[in-house]
């Protein structure tokens, strides 16, 4: 089966626009409060543009009102800094909404040609993809991440993927949650579904028969460690949603599976013990999704103390070690390792303090069930913390990590839709998500990520897209004309967590933030086909396009 698909540029559509406040001191140092995904990355960009040492720049991250990849680059920080230097006063700059849409960078539109072959038994034997991604006015599209992941969920023995970074007369693109993959999987999963139809196979059975597993080498050259593809599809088949019949006219059900690779990179964290037995945790990762709570839970678990004894904050570039941006599903997976190292260092020091109190060798001190013990002596963590002043002073641990291993995340989605045969309008009436998370540290946070990814993915599928005039100007650069899904457009989202521990992580954690946005457009497209018999090959799948595709059936 060979098909060509097209998608347009869309924006991350974060509600809070880009904003920063800069203060240039009389001593020549610069302090910037920024709505950023990465304090240290922002500091490096500012230093490069202003030609000044990083040590003279302090970036303090604010609470971020949405980002999704769109707040990694600097936009208003440098103008604010220059105006502050000129005026001698703090300067705050906030972008107008039309500036956000036209100047901060959407994600790429694309032309994608997908070709896949299967034998009569449903075994996928070959696949090719030609991915032509718009970069905007300068190079830098996510064609590489799309190419790395588009077929990674399957065990396909032969294939080729060509990615093209195409410069066009449009705004320069920036990342958007699982960069490049939502539209790529939308294309590929429609071809997989068409193969299932031609072979008269159940779509889930076809996907299960071709699941990647531990040791599978992907077409893009990566080798999977433990991967939960089969477990995810088994869990999907066990859901009440999958097992229930879809009744009523003009309705259809679609499924899609997809993969996203976790990014590791550098993280730092520090833990200090307070004399009352509580601890303070400072991490360098900007909190976009509630990761402070997850990191605090990990610290509490390693230290054997109650969660409410851990106070977690996000540090700035002057208070914690270098940490990469919050992106790439890396925060809980990578920064948790730095937190674990810091907590383990705290325990080593605390054992030495207990040994000093009891005058015993430190290697005789054990820690279990929240208490240090040796030769009949026992002190709880809090009791020993109260002895720190008299046994050498404060105790603190620092953890740094550079994660280089590669690991994948698998998800599977089911969408039920109803299509108006007269207008082509599509309504999503039921939706379920199944995802392998490795180990669920904070299930509520994970479910929130699933909900958000699906909502944004339905936006990709049915509503969102830049509109252009003949000269390349954006015509819908505002939240009135740029159509976003609302709560009325999103059904209740059923979530199902699967835990197949990731072996390279000490706690088995996989990243969860990006993969939920990968599947919705594909699942909705396959549901539209089930309802109408038509394949829609351009995003967004607007009523006009759905109606036109239906006429050709």
Coordinates of C-alpha atoms in Angstrom, one line a residue:
X1 CA 0.0 0.0 0.0
X2 CA 1.4 3.4 -1.0
X3 CA -0.2 6.7 0.0
X4 CA 0.7 10.4 0.1
X5 CA -0.4 12.6 3.0
X6 CA -0.2 16.3 3.8
X7 CA -0.3 18.4 7.0
X8 CA 0.0 22.1 7.7
X9 CA 1.9 24.1 10.3
X10 CA 0.2 24.3 13.7
X11 CA 1.1 26.2 16.9
X12 CA 1.7 24.9 20.4
X13 CA -1.1 27.4 21.4
X14 CA 0.1 27.8 25.0
X15 CA -2.2 30.2 26.8
X16 CA 0.5 32.3 28.5
X17 CA 2.4 34.3 25.8
X18 CA 6.2 34.6 25.9
X19 CA 7.2 36.9 28.7
X20 CA 10.3 38.0 30.6
X21 CA 11.5 40.6 33.1
X22 CA 15.2 41.7 33.0
X23 CA 17.2 43.7 35.5
X24 CA 20.7 44.9 34.6
X25 CA 22.6 45.9 37.7
X26 CA 25.0 48.7 38.1
X27 CA 27.7 46.1 38.6
X28 CA 27.1 44.6 35.1
X29 CA 25.2 41.5 36.1
X30 CA 21.9 40.5 34.5
X31 CA 19.0 38.8 36.2
X32 CA 16.2 37.5 34.0
X33 CA 12.8 36.1 35.2
X34 CA 11.6 34.1 32.2
X35 CA 8.7 31.9 31.2
X36 CA 11.1 29.3 29.9
X37 CA 11.4 25.5 29.6
X38 CA 15.1 25.6 30.5
X39 CA 17.0 28.1 32.7
X40 CA 20.4 27.0 31.6
X41 CA 19.6 26.8 27.9
X42 CA 18.1 30.3 28.1
X43 CA 21.2 31.6 29.9
X44 CA 23.4 30.2 27.2
X45 CA 21.4 31.8 24.4
X46 CA 21.4 35.2 26.2
X47 CA 25.1 35.0 26.8
X48 CA 25.8 34.2 23.2
X49 CA 23.6 37.0 21.9
X50 CA 24.9 39.7 24.3
X51 CA 28.5 38.5 24.2
X52 CA 28.9 38.2 27.9
X53 CA 30.0 35.5 30.3
X54 CA 27.3 33.1 31.6
X55 CA 28.6 33.6 35.1
X56 CA 27.2 37.2 35.0
X57 CA 23.7 36.1 34.0
X58 CA 21.2 34.6 36.3
X59 CA 18.0 33.1 34.9
X60 CA 15.1 32.5 37.2
X61 CA 12.3 30.4 35.8
X62 CA 8.7 31.4 36.5
X63 CA 5.7 29.2 36.7
X64 CA 5.0 28.5 33.0
X65 CA 1.5 28.8 31.6
X66 CA 2.0 26.2 28.9
X67 CA 5.0 25.6 26.6
X68 CA 4.9 22.2 24.8
X69 CA 8.3 22.8 23.2
X70 CA 7.6 26.4 22.2
X71 CA 9.5 28.1 25.1
X72 CA 13.0 26.7 24.6
X73 CA 14.3 29.6 22.5
X74 CA 14.8 33.2 23.6
X75 CA 12.4 35.8 22.2
X76 CA 11.8 38.7 24.6
X77 CA 14.6 38.2 27.1
X78 CA 17.4 40.0 25.2
X79 CA 15.3 43.0 24.2
X80 CA 14.2 43.3 27.9
X81 CA 17.9 43.1 29.0
X82 CA 19.1 45.8 26.5
X83 CA 16.2 48.1 27.5
X84 CA 17.1 47.6 31.2
X85 CA 20.7 48.4 30.6
X86 CA 19.7 51.5 28.7
X87 CA 17.1 52.7 31.2
X88 CA 18.7 51.5 34.5
X89 CA 15.4 49.9 35.5
X90 CA 13.8 46.5 35.3
X91 CA 12.0 46.0 32.0
X92 CA 9.2 43.5 31.4
X93 CA 8.2 42.4 27.9
X94 CA 5.1 40.4 27.0
X95 CA 4.3 39.3 23.5
X96 CA 0.9 40.1 21.9
X97 CA -1.0 37.0 20.7
X98 CA -0.4 37.8 17.0
X99 CA 3.3 38.1 17.7
X100 CA 3.3 34.7 19.4
X101 CA 1.6 33.1 16.3
X102 CA 3.8 34.8 13.8
X103 CA 7.2 35.0 15.5
X104 CA 7.7 32.2 18.0
X105 CA 7.6 29.3 15.6
X106 CA 4.9 26.7 14.9
X107 CA 5.6 23.0 14.2
X108 CA 6.3 21.8 10.7
X109 CA 3.8 21.1 8.0
X110 CA 4.8 18.1 5.9
X111 CA 4.3 16.1 2.8
X112 CA 4.7 12.4 3.6
X113 CA 4.8 9.4 1.3
X114 CA 4.4 6.1 3.0
X115 CA 4.7 2.6 1.4
X116 CA 4.3 -0.6 3.4
X117 CA 4.2 -4.2 2.3
X118 CA 2.9 -7.3 4.1
X119 CA 2.7 -11.0 3.2
X120 CA -0.6 -12.9 3.0
X121 CA -0.4 -13.8 6.7
X122 CA -0.2 -10.2 7.8
X123 CA 3.6 -10.0 8.4
X124 CA 4.9 -6.6 7.6
X125 CA 7.9 -7.3 5.4
X126 CA 9.0 -3.8 4.2
X127 CA 8.3 -0.1 4.8
X128 CA 9.5 3.1 3.3
X129 CA 8.8 6.7 4.2
X130 CA 9.7 10.0 2.5
X131 CA 9.2 12.8 5.0
X132 CA 9.4 16.3 3.7
X133 CA 9.1 18.7 6.6
X134 CA 8.8 22.5 6.4
X135 CA 11.6 24.2 8.4
X136 CA 10.4 27.8 7.8
X137 CA 12.8 30.5 6.8
X138 CA 15.8 28.7 8.4
X139 CA 16.8 25.0 8.7
X140 CA 15.6 23.1 11.7
X141 CA 12.5 20.9 11.2
X142 CA 11.9 17.8 13.2
X143 CA 12.3 15.5 10.2
X144 CA 15.0 13.6 12.1
X145 CA 12.8 12.7 15.1
X146 CA 9.9 11.8 12.8
X147 CA 12.2 9.5 10.9
X148 CA 13.6 7.9 14.1
X149 CA 10.2 7.0 15.4
X150 CA 7.7 6.6 12.6
X151 CA 8.0 2.8 12.3
X152 CA 9.8 2.1 15.7
X153 CA 6.7 0.4 17.2
X154 CA 7.0 -2.5 14.6
X155 CA 9.4 -5.3 13.8
X156 CA 9.9 -4.8 10.1
X157 CA 12.9 -6.6 8.5
X158 CA 13.5 -4.2 5.6
X159 CA 12.9 -0.5 5.0
X160 CA 14.2 2.9 4.3
X161 CA 13.3 6.3 5.7
X162 CA 14.3 9.6 4.1
X163 CA 13.8 12.9 5.9
X164 CA 14.1 16.3 4.2
X165 CA 14.5 19.6 6.0
X166 CA 12.8 22.0 3.6
X167 CA 13.3 25.8 3.9
X168 CA 10.2 27.7 2.9
X169 CA 8.9 31.3 3.1
X170 CA 7.1 30.7 6.4
X171 CA 7.9 31.3 10.1
X172 CA 10.8 29.2 11.4
X173 CA 9.6 26.1 13.1
X174 CA 10.2 25.1 16.7
X175 CA 9.5 21.8 18.6
X176 CA 6.0 20.8 19.6
X177 CA 5.4 17.8 21.9
X178 CA 6.8 14.7 20.2
X179 CA 8.2 16.9 17.4
X180 CA 7.3 15.7 13.9
X181 CA 5.7 12.5 15.0
X182 CA 2.0 13.2 15.3
X183 CA 1.6 13.8 11.6
X184 CA 4.0 11.0 10.7
X185 CA 2.1 8.4 12.7
X186 CA -1.2 9.8 11.4
X187 CA 0.1 8.9 7.9
X188 CA 1.7 5.5 8.7
X189 CA -1.1 4.2 10.9
X190 CA -3.6 4.8 8.1
X191 CA -1.5 2.7 5.8
X192 CA -1.3 -0.1 8.4
X193 CA -5.0 0.0 8.8
X194 CA -5.5 -0.2 5.0
X195 CA -3.3 -3.3 5.0
X196 CA -5.5 -4.9 7.7
X197 CA -8.6 -4.1 5.6
X198 CA -7.1 -5.6 2.4
X199 CA -6.1 -8.8 4.3
X200 CA -9.4 -8.9 6.1
X201 CA -7.6 -8.9 9.5
X202 CA -8.5 -7.3 12.7
X203 CA -6.5 -4.1 13.0
X204 CA -5.3 -4.9 16.5
X205 CA -4.4 -8.4 15.6
X206 CA -2.3 -7.2 12.7
X207 CA -0.4 -4.8 14.9
X208 CA 0.1 -7.4 17.6
X209 CA 1.6 -9.8 15.1
X210 CA 4.2 -7.2 14.1
X211 CA 5.1 -5.7 17.6
X212 CA 8.6 -4.6 18.3
X213 CA 10.1 -6.5 21.2
X214 CA 13.3 -6.6 23.2
X215 CA 16.2 -6.9 20.7
X216 CA 14.2 -5.6 17.7
X217 CA 16.3 -3.3 15.6
X218 CA 14.2 -0.5 14.1
X219 CA 14.5 0.7 10.5
X220 CA 16.2 3.8 11.8
X221 CA 18.9 1.7 13.4
X222 CA 18.0 1.8 17.1
X223 CA 17.7 -1.5 19.1
X224 CA 14.9 -1.8 21.6
X225 CA 15.6 -2.8 25.2
X226 CA 12.6 -4.0 27.1
X227 CA 9.6 -2.6 25.4
X228 CA 5.9 -2.9 26.3
X229 CA 4.3 -3.1 22.8
X230 CA 2.6 -6.5 23.2
X231 CA 1.6 -5.8 26.8
X232 CA 0.0 -2.5 25.7
X233 CA -2.0 -4.1 23.0
X234 CA -3.1 -6.9 25.3
X235 CA -4.3 -4.3 27.8
X236 CA -6.1 -2.4 25.0
X237 CA -8.0 -5.6 24.0
X238 CA -9.0 -6.1 27.6
X239 CA -10.6 -2.7 28.0
X240 CA -14.4 -2.4 28.2
X241 CA -14.2 0.1 25.4
X242 CA -12.5 -2.3 23.0
X243 CA -14.8 -5.2 23.9
X244 CA -18.0 -3.2 23.7
X245 CA -20.0 -2.9 20.4
X246 CA -20.2 0.4 18.6
X247 CA -23.8 0.9 17.6
X248 CA -25.6 3.6 15.6
X249 CA -25.4 5.0 12.1
X250 CA -22.4 6.9 10.7
X251 CA -20.2 5.8 13.5
X252 CA -16.7 4.2 13.4
X253 CA -14.0 3.0 15.7
X254 CA -10.3 3.4 15.0
X255 CA -7.1 2.3 16.7
X256 CA -3.5 3.5 16.5
X257 CA -0.2 2.6 18.1
X258 CA 2.9 4.7 18.3
X259 CA 6.4 5.1 19.8
X260 CA 8.4 7.9 21.2
X261 CA 12.0 7.7 22.3
X262 CA 13.0 9.2 25.6
X263 CA 15.8 11.8 25.7
X264 CA 18.2 11.8 28.6
X265 CA 20.9 14.5 28.8
X266 CA 22.1 16.4 31.9
X267 CA 20.4 17.0 35.2
X268 CA 21.3 18.2 38.7
X269 CA 19.7 18.1 42.1
X270 CA 20.6 18.9 45.6
X271 CA 19.1 17.7 48.9
X272 CA 19.8 19.3 52.3
X273 CA 18.7 17.9 55.7
X274 CA 17.0 20.4 58.0
X275 CA 17.5 20.0 61.8
X276 CA 13.8 19.3 62.3
X277 CA 14.0 16.1 60.1
X278 CA 12.5 17.6 57.0
X279 CA 14.6 17.9 53.8
X280 CA 14.8 20.5 51.1
X281 CA 15.1 19.4 47.5
X282 CA 16.3 21.7 44.7
X283 CA 16.2 20.5 41.1
X284 CA 17.3 22.2 38.0
X285 CA 14.3 21.0 35.9
X286 CA 11.6 23.6 35.2
X287 CA 8.3 22.1 36.4
X288 CA 5.7 22.1 33.5
X289 CA 3.6 19.1 34.5
X290 CA 3.9 18.6 38.3
X291 CA 7.3 16.9 38.2
X292 CA 8.2 18.6 41.5
X293 CA 5.8 16.2 43.2
X294 CA 7.2 13.1 41.4
X295 CA 10.7 14.1 42.3
X296 CA 9.7 14.7 45.9
X297 CA 8.1 11.2 46.0
X298 CA 11.3 9.6 44.7
X299 CA 13.4 11.5 47.3
X300 CA 11.0 10.5 50.1
X301 CA 11.1 6.9 49.0
X302 CA 14.9 6.7 48.9
X303 CA 15.3 8.5 52.2
X304 CA 12.5 6.5 53.9
X305 CA 10.7 9.5 55.1
X306 CA 7.1 10.8 54.7
X307 CA 6.4 12.7 51.5
X308 CA 5.2 15.7 53.5
X309 CA 8.8 15.9 55.0
X310 CA 10.2 16.8 51.5
X311 CA 9.9 20.4 50.3
X312 CA 10.7 20.5 46.5
X313 CA 11.5 23.7 44.6
X314 CA 12.8 24.5 41.1
X315 CA 16.2 26.1 41.3
X316 CA 17.7 28.8 39.1
X317 CA 21.0 29.1 37.3
X318 CA 22.6 30.4 40.5
X319 CA 21.3 27.8 42.9
X320 CA 21.7 24.4 41.3
X321 CA 23.9 22.6 38.8
X322 CA 23.5 22.6 35.0
X323 CA 20.3 21.0 33.9
X324 CA 18.9 20.6 30.3
X325 CA 15.5 21.8 29.2
X326 CA 12.3 20.3 30.4
X327 CA 11.5 18.5 27.1
X328 CA 11.8 15.2 25.4
X329 CA 10.0 13.3 28.1
X330 CA 13.2 13.6 30.1
X331 CA 12.4 15.3 33.4
X332 CA 11.2 12.4 35.6
X333 CA 13.4 9.9 33.8
X334 CA 16.6 11.9 34.0
X335 CA 16.3 14.2 36.9
X336 CA 15.0 11.4 39.1
X337 CA 18.4 9.8 38.7
X338 CA 20.1 12.9 40.0
X339 CA 17.7 13.1 42.9
X340 CA 18.4 9.4 43.7
X341 CA 22.1 10.0 43.7
X342 CA 21.7 13.1 46.0
X343 CA 19.4 11.1 48.4
X344 CA 21.9 8.2 48.5
X345 CA 24.7 10.6 49.3
X346 CA 22.6 12.0 52.2
X347 CA 22.1 8.6 53.6
X348 CA 25.9 7.9 53.5
X349 CA 26.6 11.1 55.5
X350 CA 23.7 10.4 57.9
X351 CA 25.1 6.9 58.6
X352 CA 28.5 8.6 59.5
X353 CA 26.7 11.0 61.8
X354 CA 24.9 8.1 63.6
X355 CA 28.2 6.3 63.9
X356 CA 29.7 9.4 65.5
X357 CA 26.8 9.7 68.0
X358 CA 27.2 6.0 69.0
X359 CA 31.0 5.8 68.6
X360 CA 30.8 2.8 66.3
X361 CA 32.3 2.2 62.8
X362 CA 30.0 3.7 60.1
X363 CA 30.0 0.4 58.2
X364 CA 28.1 -1.1 61.1
X365 CA 25.2 1.3 60.8
X366 CA 22.2 0.2 58.8
X367 CA 19.1 2.1 57.7
X368 CA 15.8 0.5 57.4
X369 CA 12.2 1.4 58.1
X370 CA 13.1 5.0 58.6
X371 CA 15.6 4.4 61.4
X372 CA 19.4 4.2 61.7
X373 CA 20.5 1.2 63.7
X374 CA 23.7 -0.3 65.1
X375 CA 24.7 -2.5 68.0
X376 CA 21.4 -2.0 69.8
X377 CA 21.2 1.7 69.1
X378 CA 18.4 3.3 67.0
X379 CA 17.5 6.8 65.8
X380 CA 14.9 7.8 63.4
X381 CA 15.8 10.1 60.5
X382 CA 14.2 13.0 62.3
X383 CA 15.9 12.2 65.6
X384 CA 19.3 12.0 63.9
X385 CA 18.7 15.3 62.1
X386 CA 18.2 16.9 65.5
X387 CA 21.8 15.8 66.3
X388 CA 23.5 17.3 63.3
X389 CA 24.5 20.6 64.9
X390 CA 26.5 18.7 67.5
X391 CA 28.0 16.1 65.1
X392 CA 29.5 18.2 62.4
X393 CA 26.9 20.6 61.1
X394 CA 24.7 20.4 58.0
X395 CA 24.2 17.4 55.7
X396 CA 23.6 17.8 52.0
X397 CA 23.9 15.6 49.0
X398 CA 24.3 16.6 45.3
X399 CA 23.5 14.5 42.3
X400 CA 24.5 15.1 38.7
X401 CA 23.8 12.8 35.8
X402 CA 24.3 12.7 32.0
X403 CA 21.9 10.1 30.7
X404 CA 23.0 8.7 27.3
X405 CA 20.9 5.5 27.0
X406 CA 18.0 5.4 24.7
X407 CA 14.6 4.0 25.6
X408 CA 11.2 3.8 24.0
X409 CA 7.7 4.5 25.2
X410 CA 4.7 2.7 23.6
X411 CA 1.0 3.7 23.6
X412 CA -2.2 2.5 21.9
X413 CA -5.4 4.5 21.5
X414 CA -9.0 3.8 20.6
X415 CA -11.3 6.5 19.1
X416 CA -15.0 6.3 18.4
X417 CA -16.4 9.0 16.1
X418 CA -19.7 10.0 14.6
X419 CA -19.7 11.7 11.2
X420 CA -22.4 13.8 9.8
X421 CA -22.9 12.6 6.3
X422 CA -24.3 15.9 5.1
X423 CA -21.7 18.3 6.5
X424 CA -18.7 16.0 7.1
X425 CA -18.4 17.2 10.7
X426 CA -16.7 14.7 13.0
X427 CA -17.5 14.3 16.6
X428 CA -15.3 12.2 18.9
X429 CA -17.7 10.4 21.2
X430 CA -15.4 8.1 23.1
X431 CA -11.7 7.8 23.6
X432 CA -9.3 5.4 25.5
X433 CA -5.6 5.5 26.1
X434 CA -3.3 2.6 27.0
X435 CA 0.3 3.4 27.7
X436 CA 3.4 1.7 29.1
X437 CA 5.0 4.0 31.7
X438 CA 7.7 1.7 33.0
X439 CA 6.9 2.4 36.6
X440 CA 4.1 4.8 37.6
X441 CA 5.6 7.1 40.2
X442 CA 2.6 9.5 40.2
X443 CA -0.4 8.0 38.5
X444 CA -2.5 11.2 38.7
X445 CA 0.2 13.2 36.9
X446 CA 0.5 10.5 34.2
X447 CA -3.2 10.5 33.6
X448 CA -3.1 14.2 33.3
X449 CA -0.4 13.9 30.6
X450 CA -2.6 11.4 28.7
X451 CA -5.6 13.7 28.9
X452 CA -3.6 16.7 27.7
X453 CA -2.0 14.8 24.9
X454 CA -5.3 13.5 23.6
X455 CA -6.9 16.9 23.7
X456 CA -4.0 18.4 21.7
X457 CA -4.0 15.4 19.3
X458 CA -7.7 15.9 18.6
X459 CA -6.8 19.5 17.8
X460 CA -4.3 18.2 15.3
X461 CA -6.8 15.8 13.9
X462 CA -9.9 18.0 13.3
X463 CA -9.3 21.7 14.1
X464 CA -5.9 23.3 14.1
X465 CA -3.8 24.7 11.3
X466 CA -2.3 27.9 10.0
X467 CA -4.0 29.6 7.1
X468 CA -1.9 31.7 4.7
X469 CA -2.3 34.3 2.1
X470 CA -0.4 34.2 -1.3
X471 CA 2.6 36.0 0.2
X472 CA 3.0 33.7 3.2
X473 CA 1.4 35.9 5.8
X474 CA -0.6 34.1 8.6
X475 CA -4.3 34.9 8.3
X476 CA -5.5 33.4 11.6
X477 CA -2.9 34.6 14.1
X478 CA -5.3 34.9 17.0
X479 CA -7.2 32.6 19.3
X480 CA -10.5 33.5 17.7
X481 CA -9.6 32.4 14.2
X482 CA -7.1 29.8 15.1
X483 CA -9.5 27.0 16.0
X484 CA -8.7 25.1 19.1
X485 CA -10.8 22.3 20.6
X486 CA -12.8 23.2 23.7
X487 CA -14.2 21.0 26.5
X488 CA -17.3 20.5 24.3
X489 CA -15.1 18.8 21.6
X490 CA -13.3 16.4 23.9
X491 CA -15.1 13.3 25.3
X492 CA -14.3 11.8 28.7
X493 CA -10.8 10.2 28.2
X494 CA -10.4 6.7 29.7
X495 CA -6.8 6.0 30.7
X496 CA -5.1 2.7 31.4
X497 CA -1.5 2.4 32.7
X498 CA 0.7 -0.5 31.8
X499 CA 4.0 -1.0 33.7
X500 CA 6.9 -2.7 31.9
X501 CA 10.0 -1.5 33.8
X502 CA 12.7 0.2 31.7
X503 CA 15.8 -1.8 32.6
X504 CA 18.3 1.0 32.1
X505 CA 16.6 3.2 34.8
X506 CA 17.2 2.3 38.4
X507 CA 13.5 2.7 39.2
X508 CA 12.2 1.4 35.9
X509 CA 10.7 4.7 34.8
X510 CA 9.9 5.7 31.2
X511 CA 9.0 9.2 30.1
X512 CA 5.3 9.8 29.6
X513 CA 4.7 13.4 28.5
X514 CA 5.0 13.2 24.8
X515 CA 3.7 9.9 23.5
X516 CA 0.0 10.6 24.2
X517 CA -0.1 13.2 21.5
X518 CA 1.3 10.8 18.9
X519 CA -1.8 8.7 18.3
X520 CA -5.0 10.7 18.3
X521 CA -4.9 12.0 14.7
X522 CA -4.3 8.5 13.5
X523 CA -6.9 6.9 15.6
X524 CA -9.5 9.5 14.6
X525 CA -8.6 9.1 10.9
X526 CA -9.1 5.3 11.1
X527 CA -12.4 5.8 12.9
X528 CA -13.5 8.2 10.1
X529 CA -12.7 5.5 7.6
X530 CA -14.6 2.9 9.6
X531 CA -17.6 5.3 9.6
X532 CA -17.5 6.5 6.0
X533 CA -15.2 4.2 4.0
X534 CA -13.2 7.3 3.1
X535 CA -9.5 8.0 3.7
X536 CA -8.7 11.7 4.6
X537 CA -5.1 12.5 3.6
X538 CA -4.8 16.1 4.7
X539 CA -4.6 17.6 8.2
X540 CA -6.7 18.9 9.8
X541 CA -9.5 16.6 8.8
X542 CA -12.1 19.4 8.5
X543 CA -15.7 18.9 7.6
X544 CA -15.1 19.9 4.0
X545 CA -12.2 17.5 3.6
X546 CA -14.2 14.7 5.2
X547 CA -17.2 15.4 3.0
X548 CA -15.1 15.5 -0.1
X549 CA -13.3 12.3 0.7
X550 CA -16.7 10.6 1.3
X551 CA -17.9 11.6 -2.1
X552 CA -15.1 9.7 -3.8
X553 CA -16.0 6.4 -2.1

